[in-house]
XYZ file of C-alpha atoms in Angstrom:
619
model
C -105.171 -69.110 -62.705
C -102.554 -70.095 -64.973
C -102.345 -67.610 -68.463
C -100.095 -65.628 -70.763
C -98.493 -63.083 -68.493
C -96.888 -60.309 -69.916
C -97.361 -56.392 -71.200
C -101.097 -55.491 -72.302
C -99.881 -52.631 -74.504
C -101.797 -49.500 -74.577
C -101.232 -49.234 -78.419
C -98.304 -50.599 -80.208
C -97.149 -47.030 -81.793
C -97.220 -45.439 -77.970
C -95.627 -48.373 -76.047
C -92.519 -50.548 -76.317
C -93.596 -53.689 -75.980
C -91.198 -55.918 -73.626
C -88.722 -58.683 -75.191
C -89.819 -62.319 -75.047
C -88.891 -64.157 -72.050
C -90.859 -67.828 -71.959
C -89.817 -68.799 -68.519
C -91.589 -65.695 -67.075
C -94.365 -65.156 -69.602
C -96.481 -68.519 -69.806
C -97.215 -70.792 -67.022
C -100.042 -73.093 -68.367
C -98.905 -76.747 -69.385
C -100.162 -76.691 -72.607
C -99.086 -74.494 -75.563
C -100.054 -73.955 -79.020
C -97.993 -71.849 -81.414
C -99.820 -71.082 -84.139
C -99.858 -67.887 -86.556
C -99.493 -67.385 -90.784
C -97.139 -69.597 -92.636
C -93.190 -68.425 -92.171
C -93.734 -66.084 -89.370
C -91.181 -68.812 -87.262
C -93.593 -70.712 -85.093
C -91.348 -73.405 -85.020
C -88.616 -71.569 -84.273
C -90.250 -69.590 -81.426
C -91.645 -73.301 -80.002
C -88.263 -74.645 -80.204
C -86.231 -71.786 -78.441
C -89.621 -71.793 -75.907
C -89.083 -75.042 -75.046
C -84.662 -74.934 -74.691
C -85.484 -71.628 -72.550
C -88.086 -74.118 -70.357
C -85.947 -77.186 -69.770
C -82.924 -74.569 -69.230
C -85.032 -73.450 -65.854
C -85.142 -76.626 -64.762
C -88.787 -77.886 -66.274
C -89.427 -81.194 -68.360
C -90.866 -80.838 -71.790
C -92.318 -82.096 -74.813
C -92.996 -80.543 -78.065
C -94.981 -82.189 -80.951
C -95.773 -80.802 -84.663
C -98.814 -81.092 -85.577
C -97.850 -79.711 -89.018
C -98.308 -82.178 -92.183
C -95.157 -80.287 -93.361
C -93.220 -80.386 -90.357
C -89.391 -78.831 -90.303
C -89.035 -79.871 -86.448
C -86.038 -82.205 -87.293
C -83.840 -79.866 -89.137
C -84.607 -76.808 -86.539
C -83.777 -79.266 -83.551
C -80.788 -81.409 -85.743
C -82.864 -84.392 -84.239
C -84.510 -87.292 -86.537
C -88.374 -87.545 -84.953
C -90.848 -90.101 -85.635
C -94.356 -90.003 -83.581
C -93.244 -91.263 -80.153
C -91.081 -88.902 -78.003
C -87.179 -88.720 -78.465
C -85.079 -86.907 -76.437
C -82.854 -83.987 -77.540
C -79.240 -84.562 -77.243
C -77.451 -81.217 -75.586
C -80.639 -80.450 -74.000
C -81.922 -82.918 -70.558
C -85.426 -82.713 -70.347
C -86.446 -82.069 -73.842
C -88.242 -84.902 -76.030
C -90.170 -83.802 -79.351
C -92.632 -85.635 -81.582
C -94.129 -85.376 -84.784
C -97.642 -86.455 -85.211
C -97.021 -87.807 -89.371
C -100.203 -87.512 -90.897
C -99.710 -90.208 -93.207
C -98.177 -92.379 -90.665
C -100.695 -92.096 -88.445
C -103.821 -92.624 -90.972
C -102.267 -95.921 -91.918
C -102.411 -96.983 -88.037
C -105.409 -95.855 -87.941
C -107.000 -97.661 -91.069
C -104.955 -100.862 -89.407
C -106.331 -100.423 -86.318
C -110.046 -100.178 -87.497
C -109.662 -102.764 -90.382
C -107.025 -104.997 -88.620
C -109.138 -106.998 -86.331
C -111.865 -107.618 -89.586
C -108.845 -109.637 -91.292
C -110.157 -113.171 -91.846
C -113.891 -112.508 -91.181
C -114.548 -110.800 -93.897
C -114.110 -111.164 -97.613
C -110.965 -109.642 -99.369
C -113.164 -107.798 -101.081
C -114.931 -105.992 -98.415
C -111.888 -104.593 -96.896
C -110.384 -103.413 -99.942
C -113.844 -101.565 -100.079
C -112.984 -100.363 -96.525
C -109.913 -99.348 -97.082
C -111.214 -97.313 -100.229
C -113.758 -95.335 -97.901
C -110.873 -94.632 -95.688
C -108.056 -93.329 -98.095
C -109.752 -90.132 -98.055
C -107.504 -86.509 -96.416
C -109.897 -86.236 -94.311
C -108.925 -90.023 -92.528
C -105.328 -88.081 -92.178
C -106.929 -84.986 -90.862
C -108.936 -87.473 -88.336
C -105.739 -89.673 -87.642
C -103.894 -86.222 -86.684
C -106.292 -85.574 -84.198
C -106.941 -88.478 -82.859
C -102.704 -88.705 -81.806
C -103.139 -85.243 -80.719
C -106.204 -85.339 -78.363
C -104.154 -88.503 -76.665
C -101.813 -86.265 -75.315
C -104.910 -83.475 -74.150
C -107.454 -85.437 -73.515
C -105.647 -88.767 -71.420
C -103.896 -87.032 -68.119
C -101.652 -90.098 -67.904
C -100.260 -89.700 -71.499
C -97.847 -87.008 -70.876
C -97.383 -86.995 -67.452
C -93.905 -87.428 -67.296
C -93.571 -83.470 -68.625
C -94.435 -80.111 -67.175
C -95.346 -79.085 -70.366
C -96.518 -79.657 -73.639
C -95.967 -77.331 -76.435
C -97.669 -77.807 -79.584
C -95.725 -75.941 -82.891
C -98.982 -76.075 -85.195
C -99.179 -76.194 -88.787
C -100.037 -72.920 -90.486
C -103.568 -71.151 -89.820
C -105.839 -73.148 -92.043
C -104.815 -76.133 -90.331
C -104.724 -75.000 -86.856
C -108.113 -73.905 -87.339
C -109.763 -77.018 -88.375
C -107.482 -78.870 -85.795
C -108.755 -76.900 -82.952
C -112.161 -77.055 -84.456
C -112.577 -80.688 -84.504
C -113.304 -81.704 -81.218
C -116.460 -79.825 -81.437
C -117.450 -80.379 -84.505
C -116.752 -84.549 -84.621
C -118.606 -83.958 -80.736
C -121.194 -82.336 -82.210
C -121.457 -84.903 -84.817
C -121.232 -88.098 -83.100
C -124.177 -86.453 -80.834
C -126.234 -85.954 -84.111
C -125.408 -89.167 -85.564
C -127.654 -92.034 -84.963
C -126.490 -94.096 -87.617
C -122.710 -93.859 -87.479
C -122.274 -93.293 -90.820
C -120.236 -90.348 -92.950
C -118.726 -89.594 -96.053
C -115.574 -91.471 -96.013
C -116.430 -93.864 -93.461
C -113.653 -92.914 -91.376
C -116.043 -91.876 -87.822
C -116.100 -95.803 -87.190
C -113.564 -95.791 -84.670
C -114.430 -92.715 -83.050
C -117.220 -93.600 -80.496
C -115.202 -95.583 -78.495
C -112.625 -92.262 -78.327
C -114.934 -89.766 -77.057
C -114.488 -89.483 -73.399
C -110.726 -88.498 -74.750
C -112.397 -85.647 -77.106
C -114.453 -84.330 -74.656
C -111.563 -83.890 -72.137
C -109.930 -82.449 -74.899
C -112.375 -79.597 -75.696
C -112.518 -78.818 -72.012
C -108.806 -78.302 -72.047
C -108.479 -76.064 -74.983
C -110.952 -74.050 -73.200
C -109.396 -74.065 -70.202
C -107.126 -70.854 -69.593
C -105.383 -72.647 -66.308
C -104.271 -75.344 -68.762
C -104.103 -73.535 -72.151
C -102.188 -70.768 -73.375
C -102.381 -70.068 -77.362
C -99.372 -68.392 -78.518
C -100.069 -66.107 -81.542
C -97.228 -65.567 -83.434
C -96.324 -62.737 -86.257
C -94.029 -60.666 -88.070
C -93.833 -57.149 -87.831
C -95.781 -57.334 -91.124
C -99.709 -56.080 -91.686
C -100.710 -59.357 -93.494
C -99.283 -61.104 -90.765
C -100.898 -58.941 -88.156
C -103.920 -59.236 -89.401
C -104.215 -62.800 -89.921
C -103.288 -63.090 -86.069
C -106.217 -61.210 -85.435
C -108.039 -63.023 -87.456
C -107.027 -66.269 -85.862
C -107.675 -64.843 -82.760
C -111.260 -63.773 -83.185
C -111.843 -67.286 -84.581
C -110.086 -68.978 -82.122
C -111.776 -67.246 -79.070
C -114.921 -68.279 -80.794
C -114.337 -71.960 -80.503
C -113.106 -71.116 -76.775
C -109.640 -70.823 -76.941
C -109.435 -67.495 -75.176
C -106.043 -67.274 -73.180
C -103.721 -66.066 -75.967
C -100.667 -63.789 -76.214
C -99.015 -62.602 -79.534
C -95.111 -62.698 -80.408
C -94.260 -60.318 -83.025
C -90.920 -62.187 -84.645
C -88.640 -60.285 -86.605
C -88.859 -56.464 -85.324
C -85.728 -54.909 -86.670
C -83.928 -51.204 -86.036
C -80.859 -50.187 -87.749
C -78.174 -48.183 -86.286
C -77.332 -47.120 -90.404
C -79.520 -43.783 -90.843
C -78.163 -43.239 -94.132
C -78.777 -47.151 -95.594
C -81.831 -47.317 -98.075
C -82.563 -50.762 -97.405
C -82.594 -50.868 -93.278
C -84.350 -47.592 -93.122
C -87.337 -49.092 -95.750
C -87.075 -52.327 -93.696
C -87.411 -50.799 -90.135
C -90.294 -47.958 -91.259
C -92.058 -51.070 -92.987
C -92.431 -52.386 -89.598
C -92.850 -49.834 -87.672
C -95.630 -48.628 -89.932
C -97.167 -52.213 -89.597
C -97.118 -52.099 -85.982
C -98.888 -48.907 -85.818
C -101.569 -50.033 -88.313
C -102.412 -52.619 -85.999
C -101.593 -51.084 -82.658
C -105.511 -51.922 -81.443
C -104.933 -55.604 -81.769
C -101.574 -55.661 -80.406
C -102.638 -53.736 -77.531
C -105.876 -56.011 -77.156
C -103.425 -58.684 -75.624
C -100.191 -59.326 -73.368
C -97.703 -59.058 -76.540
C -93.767 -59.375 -76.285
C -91.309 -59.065 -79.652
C -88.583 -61.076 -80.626
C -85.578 -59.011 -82.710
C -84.840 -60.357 -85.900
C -81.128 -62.373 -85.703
C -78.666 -62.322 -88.341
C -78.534 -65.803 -88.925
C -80.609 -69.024 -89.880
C -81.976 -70.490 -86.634
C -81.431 -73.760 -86.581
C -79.571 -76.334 -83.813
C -79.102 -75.668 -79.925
C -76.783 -72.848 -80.403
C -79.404 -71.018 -82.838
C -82.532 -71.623 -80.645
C -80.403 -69.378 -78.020
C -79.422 -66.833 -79.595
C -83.009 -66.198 -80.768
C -84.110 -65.242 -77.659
C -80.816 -63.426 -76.836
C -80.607 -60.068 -75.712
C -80.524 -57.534 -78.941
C -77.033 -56.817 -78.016
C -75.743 -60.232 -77.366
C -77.253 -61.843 -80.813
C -76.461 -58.769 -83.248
C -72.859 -60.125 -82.937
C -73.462 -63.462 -84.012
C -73.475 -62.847 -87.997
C -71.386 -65.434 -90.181
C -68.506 -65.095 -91.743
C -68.525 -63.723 -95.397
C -68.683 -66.366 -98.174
C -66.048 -66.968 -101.020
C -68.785 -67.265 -103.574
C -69.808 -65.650 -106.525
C -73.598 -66.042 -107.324
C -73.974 -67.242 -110.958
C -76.372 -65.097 -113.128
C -80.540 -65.961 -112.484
C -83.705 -65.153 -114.505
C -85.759 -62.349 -113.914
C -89.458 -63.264 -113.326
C -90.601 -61.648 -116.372
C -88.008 -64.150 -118.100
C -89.829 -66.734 -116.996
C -93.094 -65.311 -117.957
C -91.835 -64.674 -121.826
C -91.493 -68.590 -121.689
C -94.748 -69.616 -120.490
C -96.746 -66.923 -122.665
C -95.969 -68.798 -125.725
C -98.226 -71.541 -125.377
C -101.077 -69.153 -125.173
C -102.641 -70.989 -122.474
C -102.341 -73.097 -119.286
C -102.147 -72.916 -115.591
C -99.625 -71.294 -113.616
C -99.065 -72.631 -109.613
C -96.950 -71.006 -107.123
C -96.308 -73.554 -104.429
C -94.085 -73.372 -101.546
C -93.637 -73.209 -97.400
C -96.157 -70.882 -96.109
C -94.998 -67.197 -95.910
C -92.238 -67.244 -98.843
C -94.560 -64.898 -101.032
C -96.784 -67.474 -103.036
C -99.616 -64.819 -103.588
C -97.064 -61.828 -104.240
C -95.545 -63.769 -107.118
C -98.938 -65.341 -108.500
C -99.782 -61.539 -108.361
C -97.114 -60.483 -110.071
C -97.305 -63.048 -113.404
C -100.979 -62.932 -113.184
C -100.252 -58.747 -113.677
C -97.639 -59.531 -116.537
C -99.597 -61.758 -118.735
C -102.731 -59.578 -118.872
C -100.391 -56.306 -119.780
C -98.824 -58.208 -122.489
C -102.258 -59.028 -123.677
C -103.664 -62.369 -122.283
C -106.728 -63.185 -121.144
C -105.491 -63.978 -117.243
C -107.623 -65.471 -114.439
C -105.825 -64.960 -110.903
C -107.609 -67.481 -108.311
C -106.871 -68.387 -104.772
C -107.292 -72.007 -102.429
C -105.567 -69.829 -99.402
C -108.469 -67.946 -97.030
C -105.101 -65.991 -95.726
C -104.722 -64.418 -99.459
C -104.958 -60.694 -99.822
C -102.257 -59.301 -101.968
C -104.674 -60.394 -104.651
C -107.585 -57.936 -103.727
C -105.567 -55.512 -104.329
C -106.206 -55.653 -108.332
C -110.136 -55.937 -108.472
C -110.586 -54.194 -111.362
C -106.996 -52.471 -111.803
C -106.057 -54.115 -114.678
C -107.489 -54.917 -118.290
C -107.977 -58.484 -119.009
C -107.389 -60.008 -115.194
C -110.381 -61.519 -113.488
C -110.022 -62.635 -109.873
C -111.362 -65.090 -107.354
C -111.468 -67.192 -104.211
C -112.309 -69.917 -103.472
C -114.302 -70.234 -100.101
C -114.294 -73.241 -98.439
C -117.882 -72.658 -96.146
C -118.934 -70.908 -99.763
C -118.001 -74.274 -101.640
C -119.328 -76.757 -98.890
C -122.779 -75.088 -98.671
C -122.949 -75.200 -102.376
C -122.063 -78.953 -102.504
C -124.502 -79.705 -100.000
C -127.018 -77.838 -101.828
C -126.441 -79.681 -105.182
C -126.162 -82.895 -103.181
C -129.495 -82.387 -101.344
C -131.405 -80.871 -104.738
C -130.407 -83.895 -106.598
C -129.596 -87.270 -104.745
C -131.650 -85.876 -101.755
C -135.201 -85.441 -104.181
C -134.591 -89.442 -104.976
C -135.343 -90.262 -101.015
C -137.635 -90.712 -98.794
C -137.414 -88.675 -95.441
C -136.150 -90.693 -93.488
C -132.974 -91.447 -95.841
C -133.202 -87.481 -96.594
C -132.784 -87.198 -93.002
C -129.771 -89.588 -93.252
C -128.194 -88.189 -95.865
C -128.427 -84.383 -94.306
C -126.627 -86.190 -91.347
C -123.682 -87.153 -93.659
C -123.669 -84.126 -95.091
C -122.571 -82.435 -91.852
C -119.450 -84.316 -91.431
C -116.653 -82.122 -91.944
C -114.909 -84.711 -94.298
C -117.404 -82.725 -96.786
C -115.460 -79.425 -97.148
C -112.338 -81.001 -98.329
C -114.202 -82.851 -101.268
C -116.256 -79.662 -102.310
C -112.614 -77.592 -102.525
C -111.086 -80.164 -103.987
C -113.988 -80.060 -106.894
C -113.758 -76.519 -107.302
C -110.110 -76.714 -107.513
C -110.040 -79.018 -109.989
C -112.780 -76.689 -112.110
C -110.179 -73.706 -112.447
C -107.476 -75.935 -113.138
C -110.000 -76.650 -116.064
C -110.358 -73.017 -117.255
C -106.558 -73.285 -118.696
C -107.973 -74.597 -121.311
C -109.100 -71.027 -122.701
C -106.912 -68.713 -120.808
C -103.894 -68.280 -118.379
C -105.234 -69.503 -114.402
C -102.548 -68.072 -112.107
C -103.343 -70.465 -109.117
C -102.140 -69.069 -105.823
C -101.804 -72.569 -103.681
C -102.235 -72.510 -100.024
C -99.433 -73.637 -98.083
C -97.331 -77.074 -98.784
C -99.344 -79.727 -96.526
C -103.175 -78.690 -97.896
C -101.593 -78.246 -101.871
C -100.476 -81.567 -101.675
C -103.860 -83.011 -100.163
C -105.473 -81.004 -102.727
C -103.394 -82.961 -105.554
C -103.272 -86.277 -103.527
C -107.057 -86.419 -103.115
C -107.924 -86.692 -107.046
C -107.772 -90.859 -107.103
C -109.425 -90.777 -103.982
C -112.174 -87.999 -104.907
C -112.945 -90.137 -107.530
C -113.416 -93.063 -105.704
C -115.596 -91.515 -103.332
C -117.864 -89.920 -106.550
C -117.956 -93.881 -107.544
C -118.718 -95.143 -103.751
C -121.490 -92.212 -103.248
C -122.946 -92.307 -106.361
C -124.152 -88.930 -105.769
C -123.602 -86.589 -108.740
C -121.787 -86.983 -112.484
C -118.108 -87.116 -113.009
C -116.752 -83.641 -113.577
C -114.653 -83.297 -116.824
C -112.401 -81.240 -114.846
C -111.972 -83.980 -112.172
C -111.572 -86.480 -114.877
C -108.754 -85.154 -116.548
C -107.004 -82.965 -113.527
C -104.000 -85.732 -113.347
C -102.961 -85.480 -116.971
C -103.271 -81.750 -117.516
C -101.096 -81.577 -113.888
C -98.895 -83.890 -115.385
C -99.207 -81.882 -118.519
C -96.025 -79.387 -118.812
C -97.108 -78.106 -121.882
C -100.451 -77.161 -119.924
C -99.428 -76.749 -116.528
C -96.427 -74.680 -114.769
C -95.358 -75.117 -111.402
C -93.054 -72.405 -109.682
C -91.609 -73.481 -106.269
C -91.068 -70.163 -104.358
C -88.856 -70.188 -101.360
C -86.696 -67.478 -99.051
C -82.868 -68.070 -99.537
C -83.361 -69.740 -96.200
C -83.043 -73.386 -94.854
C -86.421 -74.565 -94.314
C -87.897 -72.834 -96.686
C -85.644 -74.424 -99.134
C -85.783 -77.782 -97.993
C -89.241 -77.776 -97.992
C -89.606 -76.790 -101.744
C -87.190 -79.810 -101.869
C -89.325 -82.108 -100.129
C -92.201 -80.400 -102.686
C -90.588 -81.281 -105.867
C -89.695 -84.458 -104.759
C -92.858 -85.380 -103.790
C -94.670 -83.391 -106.943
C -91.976 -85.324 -109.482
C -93.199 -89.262 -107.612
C -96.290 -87.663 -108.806
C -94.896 -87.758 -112.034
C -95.263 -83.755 -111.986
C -92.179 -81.768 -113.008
C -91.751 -78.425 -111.633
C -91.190 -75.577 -114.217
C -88.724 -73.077 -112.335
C -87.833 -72.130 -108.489
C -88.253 -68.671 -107.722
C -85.773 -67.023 -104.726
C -87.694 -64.278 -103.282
C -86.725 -61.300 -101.056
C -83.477 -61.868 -101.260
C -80.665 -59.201 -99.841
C -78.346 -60.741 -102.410
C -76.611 -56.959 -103.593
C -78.746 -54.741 -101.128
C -75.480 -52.770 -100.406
C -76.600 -52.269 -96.945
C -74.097 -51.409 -94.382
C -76.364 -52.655 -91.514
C -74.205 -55.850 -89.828
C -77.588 -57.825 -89.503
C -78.383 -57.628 -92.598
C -75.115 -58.139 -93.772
C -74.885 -61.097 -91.720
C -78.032 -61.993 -93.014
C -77.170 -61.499 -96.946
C -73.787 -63.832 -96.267
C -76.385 -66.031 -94.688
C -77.720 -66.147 -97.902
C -74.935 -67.700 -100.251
C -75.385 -71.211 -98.534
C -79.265 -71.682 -99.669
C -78.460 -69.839 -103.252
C -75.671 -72.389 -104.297
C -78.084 -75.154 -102.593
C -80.913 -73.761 -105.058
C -79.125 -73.579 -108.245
C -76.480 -76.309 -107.953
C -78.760 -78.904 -106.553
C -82.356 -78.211 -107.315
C -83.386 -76.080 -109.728
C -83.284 -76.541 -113.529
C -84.165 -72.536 -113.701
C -83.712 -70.226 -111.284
C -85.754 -66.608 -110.939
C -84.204 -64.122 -108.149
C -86.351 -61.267 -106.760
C -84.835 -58.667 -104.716
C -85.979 -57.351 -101.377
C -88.398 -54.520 -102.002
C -88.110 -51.594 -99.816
C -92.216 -51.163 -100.446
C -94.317 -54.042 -100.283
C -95.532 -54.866 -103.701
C -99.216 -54.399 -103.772
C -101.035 -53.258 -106.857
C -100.730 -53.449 -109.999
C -97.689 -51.254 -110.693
C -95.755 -52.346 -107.507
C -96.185 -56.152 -109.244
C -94.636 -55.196 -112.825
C -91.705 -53.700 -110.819
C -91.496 -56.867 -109.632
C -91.600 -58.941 -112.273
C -88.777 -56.679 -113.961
C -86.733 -56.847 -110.730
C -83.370 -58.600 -110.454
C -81.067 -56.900 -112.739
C -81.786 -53.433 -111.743
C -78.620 -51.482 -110.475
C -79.429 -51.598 -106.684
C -78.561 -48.424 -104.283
C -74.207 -48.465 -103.084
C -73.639 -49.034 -99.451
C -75.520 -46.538 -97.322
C -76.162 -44.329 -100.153
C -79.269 -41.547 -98.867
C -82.658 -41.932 -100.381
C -83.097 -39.636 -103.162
């Protein structure tokens, strides 16, 4: 039987846990890569598959991510049908688009109706299926092809699959058995958005699909983290949920372990006893499965020559730092700077949006923290189920009020509402029907959407710090008003929420509403806030500031990774503030993770402290 081979540690904190080698550790065809956002799952799937087609094996790897950075990692333009990787025989990658493939798939159920039925009737069709969850759908549909059809893929020995971040992979996985499930239930082939017409026809393909995620001679899920405890633990989490869906071959990665030579350097002795004190938190996890590390590398991985040195020997790729850069940073804002601007209209909504893993919740944290000690009324909220940093200030701090919002909580309250009001109008057998619609798991996204739209809302009277979950779902989130309100219009089921009525103009508001990209001084996270605010500003949305977090920029280490990792830096700094940003906020790299309320006002003040000289002890 095929599965994850590799070191079952007896406890992380006991045992060293072997480095990374694909070509020995995984021998199923199929491989998903999945883990918290910026923990380098694409990276890792990249350098998997060089280090497969290097041993003489044919391979293709597909995103799956709506946000997908597979292009810039491999230097390759992708579109959804396989292209092959120059420098690198045997490799071809994909990227199942999202949008792309909804619009084939609206054509392709709406195409053959053109000229036998009115105009309007299929602009009425086409309504019901501009929904997110017709993308979600359209995404899986491409992606079972290649699980669930042997003959799709056979020209490759494997398949690897770099997922989106875990929210995503989660419902992706999910769906086969829950659209299964459904289509069993469903005697009248209706749903909410109409899109589960072309789906009958599909479900031998679904079913084959859902055997072979369960299968471990065929599957191998590849959990992937940092040496970091919120990334630890949302691996575990994954992989609880994961195994209950019947996904259970997995491994874990841990990306980014790091050991300094420097005994005397502040910052690489707080960086390597952060780890280390992560790993031993979650040493029964990590020894609950074959796990392997990867070392962190002192430069960006990106092209051929960076996918190998990422799985490098630690001795081979500590040597590879850049060259030092002739360039002077120009002076950025403090976050608190930022803050003193925003506090002046009294009121609003704050959003942090950005790549998954660039410290989103940290900084929502940290303003949410600010505003309340300089007096505000301040509501922190959450649309990310991996948010934690948060918890940390339940009643810590005078004026802040928390929350999250819960997708099952928010779906079984829709339902409810729907059932106690639209439901009392029928008879049972169209009760019966409408319970059946209900169940489609296109409802979840309208009843976040709803409640996203309600705290958005509460600016009105206070400060809402609005954590955002990871690029791909925020921009759902924000593309779905028009069509939410189409659907309320098509359903007819419940009254038009003031808050979902006038979401677009307070968004577009920037009086009312203040959006901070947050990135790493790092290529793809950078380029993805790009992609953002280009996106957010067709939207007729202008962003309000970027915000470079956990930079090295002035650590004073003497470690050469992480001095080949602050040089690293200067390239995505001058990209930030010469090209992108209007205002710029820079937060150093904390040697303590900033959780609680005083860690966050550090924070906020950080930027223009005097940081420690080179290798200076620790007082």
């Amino acid at each position: 039987m095929g599965s994850c081979r590799g070191f079952r540690a007896g406890g992380a904190g006991r045992v060293k846990l072997p480095a990374y080698q694909p070509e020995a550790a995984t021998t199923t065809r199929f491989l998903f890569f999945t883990g918290k956002g910026g923990v380098g799952k694409t990276s890792l799937s990249c350098a998997t598959a060089l280090k497969l087609v290097e041993a003489g094996k044919r391979v293709l790897l597909v995103s799956t991510d709506p946000a997908s950075n597979l292009d810039e990692v491999l230097a390759t333009p992708l579109t959804n049908q396989p292209t092959p990787i120059a420098g690198a025989p045997g490799l071809e990658a994909m990227n199942i688009n999202p949008v792309v493939a909804a619009a084939a798939y609206r054509e392709r159920l709406i195409g053959p109706l053109r000229g036998l039925l009115p105009e309007s009737a299929l602009r009425r069709m086409e309504e019901q299926l501009s929904g997110s969850c017709t993308v979600e759908i359209a995404a899986f549909d491409e992606f079972s092809g290649l699980i669930g059809q042997p003959a799709a893929a056979k020209n490759f020995d494997h398949v690897l699959f770099d997922t989106a971040p875990t929210g995503h992979t989660l419902r992706l996985m999910s769906l086969a058995k829950a659209w299964d499930q459904f289509l069993n239930q469903n005697t009248s082939g209706t749903s909410c958005l109409g899109p589960l017409a072309g789906l009958e026809k599909q479900r031998a393909i679904y079913e084959a699909t859902v055997r072979t995620l369960a299968d471990a001679s065929a599957t191998t899920l590849v959990l992937v983290s940092r040496p970091q405890l919120a990334a630890l633990r949302e691996a575990e989490r994954t992989a609880h949920e994961l195994r209950a869906i019947g996904v259970g071959n997995q491994c874990l990665i841990i990306n980014g372990t790091f050991t300094t030579p420097c005994p005397a350097d502040v910052t690489a002795q707080a960086m390597q006893q952060r780890g280390a004190a992560a790993l031993a938190t979650a040493a029964t996890f990590i020894g609950s499965l074959p796990s392997f590390i990867v070392p962190l590398r002192p430069i960006n991985i990106l092209g051929l020559a960076g996918l190998r040195v990422l799985l490098q020997s630690e001795n081979d790729a500590t040597g590879a730092a850049v060259s030092p850069a002739a360039w002077t940073p120009p002076p950025m804002e403090r976050l608190d700077e930022l803050v003193a601007g925003i506090e002046q209209s009294g009121h609003g909504v704050i959003m942090t949006m950005g790549k998954g893993g660039v410290g989103k919740t940290t900084v929502a944290a940290a303003i949410a923290v600010r505003l309340a000690r300089r007096g505000h009324a301040v509501h922190l909220s959450t649309t990310d189920p991996a948010a934690h940093v948060a918890q940390t200030l339940a009643g810590k701090v005078d004026g802040l009020t928390l929350s999250q919002i819960d997708p099952a909580a928010e779906t079984a309250a829709y339902q409810a509402e729907v059932l106690r009001t639209q439901g009392a109008l029928l008879d049972a057998a169209g009760r019966a029907l409408l319970e059946e619609d209900l169940r489609s798991p296109c409802t979840e996204e309208i009843a976040v959407f709803r409640a996203f739209a309600h705290e958005v809302g509460e600016g009105t009277k206070r400060f809402v710090v609005l954590d955002t979950a990871p690029t791909g779902h925020t921009l759902l989130l924000l593309d779905a008003s028009e069509a939410y309100q189409r659907e309320l219009e098509r359903q007819a089921r419940s009254p038009h929420p003031e808050a979902v009525l006038k979401l677009l103009e307070r968004l577009r508001d920037p009086a009312f509403t203040r959006i901070l990209l947050i990135t790493l001084p790092e290529a793809t996270p950078v380029h993805e806030a790009a992609a953002l605010q280009a996106d957010l500003r067709r939207a007729h949305i202008e962003p309000f500031a970027w915000v470079i977090n956990q930079s090295l920029l002035h650590s004073g280490s003497c470690d050469p990774l992480l001095r080949g990792r602050e040089q690293a830096e200067h390239r995505y700094l001058r990209e930030v503030v010469e090209q992108h940003a209007t205002r710029t906020a820079w937060l150093p790299w904390q040697p303590e993770e900033p959780t609680g309320p005083e860690a966050l006002a550090r924070l906020a003040e950080a930027g223009q402290l005097v940081r420690p000289t080179p290798c200076s002890p620790r007082a």
